[in-house]
PDB file of C-alpha atoms and ligand atoms in Angstrom:
ATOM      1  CA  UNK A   1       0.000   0.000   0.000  1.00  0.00           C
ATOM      2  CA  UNK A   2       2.983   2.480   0.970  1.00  0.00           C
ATOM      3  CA  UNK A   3       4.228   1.561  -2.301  1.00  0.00           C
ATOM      4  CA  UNK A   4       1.210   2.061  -4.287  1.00  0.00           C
ATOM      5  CA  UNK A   5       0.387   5.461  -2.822  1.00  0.00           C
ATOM      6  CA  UNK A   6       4.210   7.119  -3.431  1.00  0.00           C
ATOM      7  CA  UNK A   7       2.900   7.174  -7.214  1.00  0.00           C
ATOM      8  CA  UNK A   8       0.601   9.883  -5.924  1.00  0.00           C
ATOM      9  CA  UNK A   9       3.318  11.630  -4.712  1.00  0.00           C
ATOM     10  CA  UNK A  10       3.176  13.924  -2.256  1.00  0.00           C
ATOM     11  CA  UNK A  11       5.911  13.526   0.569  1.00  0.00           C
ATOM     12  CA  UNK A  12       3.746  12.733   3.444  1.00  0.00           C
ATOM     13  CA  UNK A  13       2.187  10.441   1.920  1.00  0.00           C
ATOM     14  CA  UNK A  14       6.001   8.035   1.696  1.00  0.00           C
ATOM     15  CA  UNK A  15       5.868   8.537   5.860  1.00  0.00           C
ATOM     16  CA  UNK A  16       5.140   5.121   7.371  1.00  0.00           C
ATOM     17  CA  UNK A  17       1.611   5.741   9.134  1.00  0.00           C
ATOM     18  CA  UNK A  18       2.751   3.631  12.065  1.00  0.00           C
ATOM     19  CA  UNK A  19       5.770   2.096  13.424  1.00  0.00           C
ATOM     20  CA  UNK A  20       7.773  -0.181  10.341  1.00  0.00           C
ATOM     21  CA  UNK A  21       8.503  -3.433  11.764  1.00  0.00           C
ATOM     22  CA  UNK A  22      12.319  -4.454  12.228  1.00  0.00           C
ATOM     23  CA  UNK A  23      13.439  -6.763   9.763  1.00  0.00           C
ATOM     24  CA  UNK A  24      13.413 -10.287  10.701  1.00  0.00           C
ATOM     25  CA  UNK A  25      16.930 -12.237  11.008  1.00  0.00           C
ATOM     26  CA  UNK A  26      19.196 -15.225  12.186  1.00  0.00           C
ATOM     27  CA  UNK A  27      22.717 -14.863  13.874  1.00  0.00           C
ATOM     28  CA  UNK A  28      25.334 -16.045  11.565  1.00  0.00           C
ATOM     29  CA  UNK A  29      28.248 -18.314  13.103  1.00  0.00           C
ATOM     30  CA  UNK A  30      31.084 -16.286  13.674  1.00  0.00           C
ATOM     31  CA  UNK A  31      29.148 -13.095  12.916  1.00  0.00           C
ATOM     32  CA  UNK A  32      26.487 -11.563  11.079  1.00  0.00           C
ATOM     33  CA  UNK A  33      22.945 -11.594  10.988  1.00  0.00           C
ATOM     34  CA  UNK A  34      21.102 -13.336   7.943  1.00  0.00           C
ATOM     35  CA  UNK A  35      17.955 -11.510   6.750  1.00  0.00           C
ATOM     36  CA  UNK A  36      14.730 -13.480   6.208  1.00  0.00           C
ATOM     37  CA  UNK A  37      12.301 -13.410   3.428  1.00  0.00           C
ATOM     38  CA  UNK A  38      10.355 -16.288   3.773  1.00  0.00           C
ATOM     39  CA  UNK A  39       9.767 -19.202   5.296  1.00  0.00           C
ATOM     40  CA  UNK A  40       9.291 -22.671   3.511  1.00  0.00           C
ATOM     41  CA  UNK A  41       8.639 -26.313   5.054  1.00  0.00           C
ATOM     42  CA  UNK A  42       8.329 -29.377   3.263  1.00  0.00           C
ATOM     43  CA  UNK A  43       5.862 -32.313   4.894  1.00  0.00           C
ATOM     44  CA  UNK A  44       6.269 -35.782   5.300  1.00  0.00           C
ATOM     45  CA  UNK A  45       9.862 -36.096   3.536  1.00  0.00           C
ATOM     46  CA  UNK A  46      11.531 -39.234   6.198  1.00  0.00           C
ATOM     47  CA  UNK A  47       9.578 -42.329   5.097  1.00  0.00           C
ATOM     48  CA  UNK A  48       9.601 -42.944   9.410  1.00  0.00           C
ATOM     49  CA  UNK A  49       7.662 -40.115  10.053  1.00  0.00           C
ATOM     50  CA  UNK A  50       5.598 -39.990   7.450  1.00  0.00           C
ATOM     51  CA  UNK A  51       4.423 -43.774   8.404  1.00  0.00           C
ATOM     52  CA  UNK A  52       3.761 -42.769  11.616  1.00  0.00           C
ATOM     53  CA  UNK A  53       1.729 -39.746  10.514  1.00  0.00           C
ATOM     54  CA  UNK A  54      -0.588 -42.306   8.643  1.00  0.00           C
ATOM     55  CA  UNK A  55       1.046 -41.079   5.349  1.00  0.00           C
ATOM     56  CA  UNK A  56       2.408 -43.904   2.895  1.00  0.00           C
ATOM     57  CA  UNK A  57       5.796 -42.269   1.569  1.00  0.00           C
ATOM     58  CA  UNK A  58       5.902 -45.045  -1.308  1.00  0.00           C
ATOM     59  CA  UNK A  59       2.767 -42.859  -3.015  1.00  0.00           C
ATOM     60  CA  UNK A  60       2.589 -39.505  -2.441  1.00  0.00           C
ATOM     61  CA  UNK A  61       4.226 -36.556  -3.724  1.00  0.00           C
ATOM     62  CA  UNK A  62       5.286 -33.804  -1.981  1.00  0.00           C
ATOM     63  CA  UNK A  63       3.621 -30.841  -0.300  1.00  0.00           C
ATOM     64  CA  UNK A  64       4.590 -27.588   1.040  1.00  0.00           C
ATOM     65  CA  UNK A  65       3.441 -25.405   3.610  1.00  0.00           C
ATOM     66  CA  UNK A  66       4.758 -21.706   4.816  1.00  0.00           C
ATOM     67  CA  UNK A  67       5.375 -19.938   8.117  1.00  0.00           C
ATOM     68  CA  UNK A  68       5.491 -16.044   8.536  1.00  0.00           C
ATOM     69  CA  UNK A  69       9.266 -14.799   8.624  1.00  0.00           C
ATOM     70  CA  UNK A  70       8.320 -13.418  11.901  1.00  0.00           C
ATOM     71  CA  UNK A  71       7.498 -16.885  13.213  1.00  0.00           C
ATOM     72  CA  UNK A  72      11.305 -17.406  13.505  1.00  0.00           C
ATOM     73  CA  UNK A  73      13.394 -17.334  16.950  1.00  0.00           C
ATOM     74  CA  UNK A  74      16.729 -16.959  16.297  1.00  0.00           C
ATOM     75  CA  UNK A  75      19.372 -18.423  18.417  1.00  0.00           C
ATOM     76  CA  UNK A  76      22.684 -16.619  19.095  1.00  0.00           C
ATOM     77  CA  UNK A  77      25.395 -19.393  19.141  1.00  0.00           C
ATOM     78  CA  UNK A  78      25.390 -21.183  22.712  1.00  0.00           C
ATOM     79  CA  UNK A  79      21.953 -19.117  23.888  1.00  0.00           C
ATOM     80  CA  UNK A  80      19.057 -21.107  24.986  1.00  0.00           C
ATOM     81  CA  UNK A  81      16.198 -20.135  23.789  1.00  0.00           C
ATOM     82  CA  UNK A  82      12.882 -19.313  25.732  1.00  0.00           C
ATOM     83  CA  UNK A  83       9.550 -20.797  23.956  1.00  0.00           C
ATOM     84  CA  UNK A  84       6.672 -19.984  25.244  1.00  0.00           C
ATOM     85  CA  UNK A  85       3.794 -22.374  25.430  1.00  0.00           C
ATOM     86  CA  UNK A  86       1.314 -20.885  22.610  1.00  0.00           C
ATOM     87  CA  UNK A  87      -2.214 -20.486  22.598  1.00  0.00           C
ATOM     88  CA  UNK A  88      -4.814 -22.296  22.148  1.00  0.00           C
ATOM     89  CA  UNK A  89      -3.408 -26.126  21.997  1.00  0.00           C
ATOM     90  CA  UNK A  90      -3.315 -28.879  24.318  1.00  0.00           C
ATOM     91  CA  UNK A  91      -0.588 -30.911  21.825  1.00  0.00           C
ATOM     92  CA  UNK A  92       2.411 -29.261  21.034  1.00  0.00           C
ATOM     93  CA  UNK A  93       4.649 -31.008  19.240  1.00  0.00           C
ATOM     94  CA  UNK A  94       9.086 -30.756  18.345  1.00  0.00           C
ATOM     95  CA  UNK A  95       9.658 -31.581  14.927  1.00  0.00           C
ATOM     96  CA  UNK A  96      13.843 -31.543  14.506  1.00  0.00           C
ATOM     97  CA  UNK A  97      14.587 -30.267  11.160  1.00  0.00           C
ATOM     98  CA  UNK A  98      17.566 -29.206   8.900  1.00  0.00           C
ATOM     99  CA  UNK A  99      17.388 -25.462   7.000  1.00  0.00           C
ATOM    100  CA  UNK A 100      18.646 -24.383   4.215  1.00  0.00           C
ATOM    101  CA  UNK A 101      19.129 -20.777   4.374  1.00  0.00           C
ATOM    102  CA  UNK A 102      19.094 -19.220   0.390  1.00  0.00           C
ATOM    103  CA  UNK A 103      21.677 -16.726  -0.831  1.00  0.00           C
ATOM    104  CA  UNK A 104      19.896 -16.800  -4.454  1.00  0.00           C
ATOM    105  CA  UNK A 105      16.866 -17.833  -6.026  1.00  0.00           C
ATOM    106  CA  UNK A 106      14.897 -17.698  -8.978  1.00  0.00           C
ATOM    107  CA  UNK A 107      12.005 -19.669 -10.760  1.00  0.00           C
ATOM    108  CA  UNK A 108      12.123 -23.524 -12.605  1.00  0.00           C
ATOM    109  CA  UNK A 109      15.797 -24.109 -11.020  1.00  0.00           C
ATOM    110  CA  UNK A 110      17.514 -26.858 -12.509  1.00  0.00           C
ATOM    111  CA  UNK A 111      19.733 -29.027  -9.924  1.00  0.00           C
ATOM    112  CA  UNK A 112      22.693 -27.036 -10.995  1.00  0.00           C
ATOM    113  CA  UNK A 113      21.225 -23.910  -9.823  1.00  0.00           C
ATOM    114  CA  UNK A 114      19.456 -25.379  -6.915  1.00  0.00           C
ATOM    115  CA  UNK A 115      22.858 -26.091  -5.315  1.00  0.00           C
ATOM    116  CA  UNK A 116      24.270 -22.885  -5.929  1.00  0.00           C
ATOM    117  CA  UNK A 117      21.521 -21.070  -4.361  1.00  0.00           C
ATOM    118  CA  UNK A 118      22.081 -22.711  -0.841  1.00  0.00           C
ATOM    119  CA  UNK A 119      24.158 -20.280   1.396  1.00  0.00           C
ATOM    120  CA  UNK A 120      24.241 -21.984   4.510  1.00  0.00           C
ATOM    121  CA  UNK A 121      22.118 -24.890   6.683  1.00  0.00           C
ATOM    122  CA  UNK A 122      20.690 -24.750   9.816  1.00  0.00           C
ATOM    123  CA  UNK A 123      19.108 -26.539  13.040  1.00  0.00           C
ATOM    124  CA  UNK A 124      15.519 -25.630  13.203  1.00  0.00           C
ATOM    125  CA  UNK A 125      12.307 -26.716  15.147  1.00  0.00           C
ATOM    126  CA  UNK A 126       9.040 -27.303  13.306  1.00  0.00           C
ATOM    127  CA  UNK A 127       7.187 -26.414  15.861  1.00  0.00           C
ATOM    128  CA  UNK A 128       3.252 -27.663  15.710  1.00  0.00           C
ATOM    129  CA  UNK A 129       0.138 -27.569  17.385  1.00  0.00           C
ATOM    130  CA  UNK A 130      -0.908 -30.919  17.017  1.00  0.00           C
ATOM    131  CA  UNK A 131      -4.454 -31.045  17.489  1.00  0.00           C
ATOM    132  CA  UNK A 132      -5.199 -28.143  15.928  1.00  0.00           C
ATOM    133  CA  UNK A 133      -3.348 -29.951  12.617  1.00  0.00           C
ATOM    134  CA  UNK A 134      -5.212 -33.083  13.504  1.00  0.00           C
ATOM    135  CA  UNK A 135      -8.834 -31.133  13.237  1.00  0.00           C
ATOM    136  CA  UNK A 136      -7.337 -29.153  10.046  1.00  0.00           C
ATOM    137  CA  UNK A 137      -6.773 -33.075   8.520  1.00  0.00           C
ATOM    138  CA  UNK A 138     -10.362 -33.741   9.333  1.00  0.00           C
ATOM    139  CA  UNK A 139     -11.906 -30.759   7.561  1.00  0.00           C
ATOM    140  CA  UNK A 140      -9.655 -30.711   4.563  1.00  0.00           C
ATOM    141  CA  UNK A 141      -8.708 -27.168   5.759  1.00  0.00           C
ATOM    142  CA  UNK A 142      -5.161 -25.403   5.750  1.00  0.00           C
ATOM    143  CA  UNK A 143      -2.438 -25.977   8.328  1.00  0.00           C
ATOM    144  CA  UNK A 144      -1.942 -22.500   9.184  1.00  0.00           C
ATOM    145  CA  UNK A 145      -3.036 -22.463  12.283  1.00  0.00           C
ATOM    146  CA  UNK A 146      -1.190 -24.597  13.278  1.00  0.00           C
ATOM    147  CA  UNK A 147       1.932 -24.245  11.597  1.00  0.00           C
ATOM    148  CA  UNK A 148       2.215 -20.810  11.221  1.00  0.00           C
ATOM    149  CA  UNK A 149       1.960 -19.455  15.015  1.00  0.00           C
ATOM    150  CA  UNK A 150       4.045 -17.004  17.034  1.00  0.00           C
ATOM    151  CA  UNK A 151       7.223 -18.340  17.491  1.00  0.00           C
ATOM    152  CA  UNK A 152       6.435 -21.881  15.938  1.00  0.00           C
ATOM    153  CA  UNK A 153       9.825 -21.674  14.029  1.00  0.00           C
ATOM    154  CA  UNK A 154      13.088 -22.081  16.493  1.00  0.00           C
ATOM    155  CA  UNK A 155      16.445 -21.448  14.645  1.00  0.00           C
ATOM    156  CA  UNK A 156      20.081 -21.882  15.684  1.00  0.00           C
ATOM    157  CA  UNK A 157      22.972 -19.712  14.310  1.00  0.00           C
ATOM    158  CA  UNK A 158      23.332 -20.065  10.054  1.00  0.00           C
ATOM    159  CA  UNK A 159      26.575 -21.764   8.875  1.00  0.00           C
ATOM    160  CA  UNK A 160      28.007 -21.006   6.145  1.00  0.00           C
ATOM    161  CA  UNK A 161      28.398 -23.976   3.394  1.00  0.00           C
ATOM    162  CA  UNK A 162      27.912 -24.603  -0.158  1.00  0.00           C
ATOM    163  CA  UNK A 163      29.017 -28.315  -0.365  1.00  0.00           C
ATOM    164  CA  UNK A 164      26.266 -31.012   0.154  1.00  0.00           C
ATOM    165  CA  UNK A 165      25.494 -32.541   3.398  1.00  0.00           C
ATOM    166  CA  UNK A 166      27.369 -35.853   3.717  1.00  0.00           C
ATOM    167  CA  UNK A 167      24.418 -38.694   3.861  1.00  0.00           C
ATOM    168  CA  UNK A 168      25.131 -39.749   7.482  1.00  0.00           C
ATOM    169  CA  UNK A 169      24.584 -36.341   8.901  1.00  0.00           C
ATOM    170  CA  UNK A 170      22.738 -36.536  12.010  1.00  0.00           C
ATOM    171  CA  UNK A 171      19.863 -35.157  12.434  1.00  0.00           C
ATOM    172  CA  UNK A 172      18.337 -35.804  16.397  1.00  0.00           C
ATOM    173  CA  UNK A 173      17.302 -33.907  19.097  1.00  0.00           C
ATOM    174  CA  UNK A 174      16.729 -34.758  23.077  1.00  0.00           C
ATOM    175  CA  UNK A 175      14.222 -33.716  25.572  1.00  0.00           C
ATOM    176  CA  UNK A 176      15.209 -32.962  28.769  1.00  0.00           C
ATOM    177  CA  UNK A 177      18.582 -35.287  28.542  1.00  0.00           C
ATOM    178  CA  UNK A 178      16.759 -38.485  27.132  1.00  0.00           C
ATOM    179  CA  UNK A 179      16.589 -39.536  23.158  1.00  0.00           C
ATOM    180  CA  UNK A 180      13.628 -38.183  21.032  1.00  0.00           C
ATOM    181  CA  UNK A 181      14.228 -38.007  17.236  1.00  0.00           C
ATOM    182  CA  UNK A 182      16.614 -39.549  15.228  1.00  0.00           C
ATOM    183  CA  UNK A 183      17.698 -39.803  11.340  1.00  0.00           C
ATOM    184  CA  UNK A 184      20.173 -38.988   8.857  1.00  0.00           C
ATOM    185  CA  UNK A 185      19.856 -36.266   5.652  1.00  0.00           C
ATOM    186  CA  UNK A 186      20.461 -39.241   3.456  1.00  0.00           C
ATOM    187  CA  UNK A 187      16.837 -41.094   4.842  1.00  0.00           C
ATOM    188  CA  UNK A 188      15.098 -37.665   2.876  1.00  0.00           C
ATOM    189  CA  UNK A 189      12.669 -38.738   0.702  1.00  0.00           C
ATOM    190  CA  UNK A 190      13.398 -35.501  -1.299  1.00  0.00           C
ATOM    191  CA  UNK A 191      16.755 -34.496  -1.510  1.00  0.00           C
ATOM    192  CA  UNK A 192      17.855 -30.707  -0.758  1.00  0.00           C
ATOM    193  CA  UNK A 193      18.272 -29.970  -4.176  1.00  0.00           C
ATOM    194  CA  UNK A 194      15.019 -31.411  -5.583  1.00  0.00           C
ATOM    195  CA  UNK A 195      12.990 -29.695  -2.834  1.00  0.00           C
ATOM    196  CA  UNK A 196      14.336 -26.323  -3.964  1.00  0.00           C
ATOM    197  CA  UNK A 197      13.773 -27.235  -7.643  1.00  0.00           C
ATOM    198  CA  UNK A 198      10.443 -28.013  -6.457  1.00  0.00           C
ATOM    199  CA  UNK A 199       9.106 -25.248  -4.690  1.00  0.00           C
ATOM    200  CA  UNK A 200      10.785 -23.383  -7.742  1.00  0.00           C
ATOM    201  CA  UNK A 201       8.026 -24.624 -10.260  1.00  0.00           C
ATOM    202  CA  UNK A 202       5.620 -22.867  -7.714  1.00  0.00           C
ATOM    203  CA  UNK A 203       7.611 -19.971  -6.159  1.00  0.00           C
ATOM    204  CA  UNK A 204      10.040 -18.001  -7.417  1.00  0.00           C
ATOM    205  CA  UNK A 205      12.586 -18.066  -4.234  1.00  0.00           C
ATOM    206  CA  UNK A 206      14.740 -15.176  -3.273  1.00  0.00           C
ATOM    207  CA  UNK A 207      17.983 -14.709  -0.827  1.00  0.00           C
ATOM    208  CA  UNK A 208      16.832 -14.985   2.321  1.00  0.00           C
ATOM    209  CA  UNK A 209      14.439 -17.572   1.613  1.00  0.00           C
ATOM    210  CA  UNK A 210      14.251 -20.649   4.282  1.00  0.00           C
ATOM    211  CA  UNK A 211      13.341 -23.912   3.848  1.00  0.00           C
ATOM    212  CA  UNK A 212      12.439 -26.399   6.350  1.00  0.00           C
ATOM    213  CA  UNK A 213      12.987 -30.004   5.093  1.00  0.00           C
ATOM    214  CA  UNK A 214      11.368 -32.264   7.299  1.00  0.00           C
ATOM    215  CA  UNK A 215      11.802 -34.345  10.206  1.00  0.00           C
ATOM    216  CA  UNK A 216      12.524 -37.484  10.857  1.00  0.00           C
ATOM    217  CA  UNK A 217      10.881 -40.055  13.043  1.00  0.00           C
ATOM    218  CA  UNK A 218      10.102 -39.953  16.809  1.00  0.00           C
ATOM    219  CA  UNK A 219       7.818 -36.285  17.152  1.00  0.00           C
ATOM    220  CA  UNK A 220       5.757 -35.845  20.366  1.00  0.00           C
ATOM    221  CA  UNK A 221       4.384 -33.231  22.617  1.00  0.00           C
ATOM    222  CA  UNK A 222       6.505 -30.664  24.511  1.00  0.00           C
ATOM    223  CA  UNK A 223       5.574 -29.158  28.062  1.00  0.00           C
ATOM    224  CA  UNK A 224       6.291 -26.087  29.956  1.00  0.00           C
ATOM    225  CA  UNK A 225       9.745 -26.984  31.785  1.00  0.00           C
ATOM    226  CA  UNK A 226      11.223 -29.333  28.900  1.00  0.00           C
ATOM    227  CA  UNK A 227      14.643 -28.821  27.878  1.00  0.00           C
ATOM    228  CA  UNK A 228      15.099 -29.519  23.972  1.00  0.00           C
ATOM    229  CA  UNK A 229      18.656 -29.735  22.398  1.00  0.00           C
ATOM    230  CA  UNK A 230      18.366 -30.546  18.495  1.00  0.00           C
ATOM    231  CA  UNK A 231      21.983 -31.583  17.174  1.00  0.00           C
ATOM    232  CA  UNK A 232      23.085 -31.557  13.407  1.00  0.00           C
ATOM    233  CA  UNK A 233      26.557 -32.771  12.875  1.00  0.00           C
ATOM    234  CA  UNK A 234      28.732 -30.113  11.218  1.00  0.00           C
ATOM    235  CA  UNK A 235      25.980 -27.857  11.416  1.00  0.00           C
ATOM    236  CA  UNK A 236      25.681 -27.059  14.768  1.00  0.00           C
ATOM    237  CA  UNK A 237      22.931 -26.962  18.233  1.00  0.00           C
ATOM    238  CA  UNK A 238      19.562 -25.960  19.163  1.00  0.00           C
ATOM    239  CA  UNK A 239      19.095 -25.369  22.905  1.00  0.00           C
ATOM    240  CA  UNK A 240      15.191 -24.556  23.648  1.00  0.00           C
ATOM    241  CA  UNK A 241      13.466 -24.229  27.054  1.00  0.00           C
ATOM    242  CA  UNK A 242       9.860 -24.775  26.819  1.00  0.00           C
ATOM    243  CA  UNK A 243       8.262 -21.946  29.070  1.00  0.00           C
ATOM    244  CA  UNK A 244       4.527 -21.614  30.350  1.00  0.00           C
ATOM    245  CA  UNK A 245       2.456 -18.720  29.254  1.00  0.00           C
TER     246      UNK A 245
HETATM  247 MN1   MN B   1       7.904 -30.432   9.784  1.00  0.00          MN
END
């Protein structure tokens, strides 16, 4: 709108009308901040979890979902994050996932240009209200609500790499000490490249761009007082305290 009206042109009219939000970003190992555009998550992409979602991986092609850019809480390296409990659900749920953070986009990538465009991974937490997803299933309505919330997108420090992940990269995460989620890049149904060639034929990505890209086996409900640390070899750690309301 902002936009739109400086073709009118008068000069008050280009004066933000109320306060222009900060831009959203995630620390950068070893400095820097990385600025986010959006925020992309694939579903169902370890053949575990999507089994234990009542998917059947062998059969079904991949979907997408988004999350605001504001939805992200960015970790400093070593901080522990504070998440607060959110509204309205009784199920929250940790989904451990590896990001790809973009440094250039474009639309209908080939694989070639897919892997160019990644500028560094990440250690992120899908976070999910549960039963709000569950009664989105049953109504054939969108996951928004319960994908998309305040918060709902936990993310440690951005390292910088352009090389593929090695296929036994870790990709697990404990609650409160004890084993929760386990699995390795190379289990991905989709591999990083073909889910950025992918949302490409529907999106034309940009720098800055995120992608979640799914979680592996093992998900299940958080409460106020949990201590999560998500691990990603050679990428690095996620330390979130679950905090009431
Ligand atoms: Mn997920």
């Amino acid at each position: 709108m902002i936009n739109e009206s400086r073709r009118g042109g008068t000069q008050a009219s280009e004066v933000f009308v109320i306060p222009a939000q900060q831009p959203v970003s995630v620390a950068v190992a070893g400095g820097g901040r990385f600025p986010v555009r959006r925020v992309f998550c694939i579903a169902r992409n370890y053949a575990a979890h999507a089994r234990e979602m009542g998917g059947n991986p062998e059969r079904e092609q991949p979907f997408f979902f988004c999350k605001p850019a504001d939805a992200v809480l960015s970790a400093a390296e070593g901080e522990s994050l504070r998440f607060r409990y959110p509204l309205a659900s009784q199920d929250v749920h940790h989904e451990v996932e590896l990001v790809v953070a973009l440094g250039a986009g474009g639309e209908n990538l080939d694989a070639q240009a897919a892997r160019a465009s990644i500028w560094g991974y990440a250690v992120g937490l899908d976070m999910t209200r549960r039963d709000l997803q569950a009664e989105a299933k049953a109504m054939a309505r969108p996951w928004d609500i319960a994908k998309a919330f305040d918060q709902s997108a936990p993310v440690s420090a951005i390292r910088r790499a352009t090389d593929p992940l090695p296929d036994d990269t870790r990709v697990a995460l404990t609650v409160n000490g004890k084993p929760r989620q386990s699995g390795v890049v190379g289990d991905m149904i989709w591999t990083i490249p073909e889910i950025i060639m992918l949302l490409s034929r529907y999106y034309c990505l940009a720098p800055g761009d995120l992608i979640f890209t799914g979680t592996p086996e093992g998900v299940g409900a958080v409460l106020p007082g949990d201590e999560l640390t998500a691990t990603i070899d050679g990428v690095g750690e996620l330390y979130v305290e679950v905090v009431a309301r």
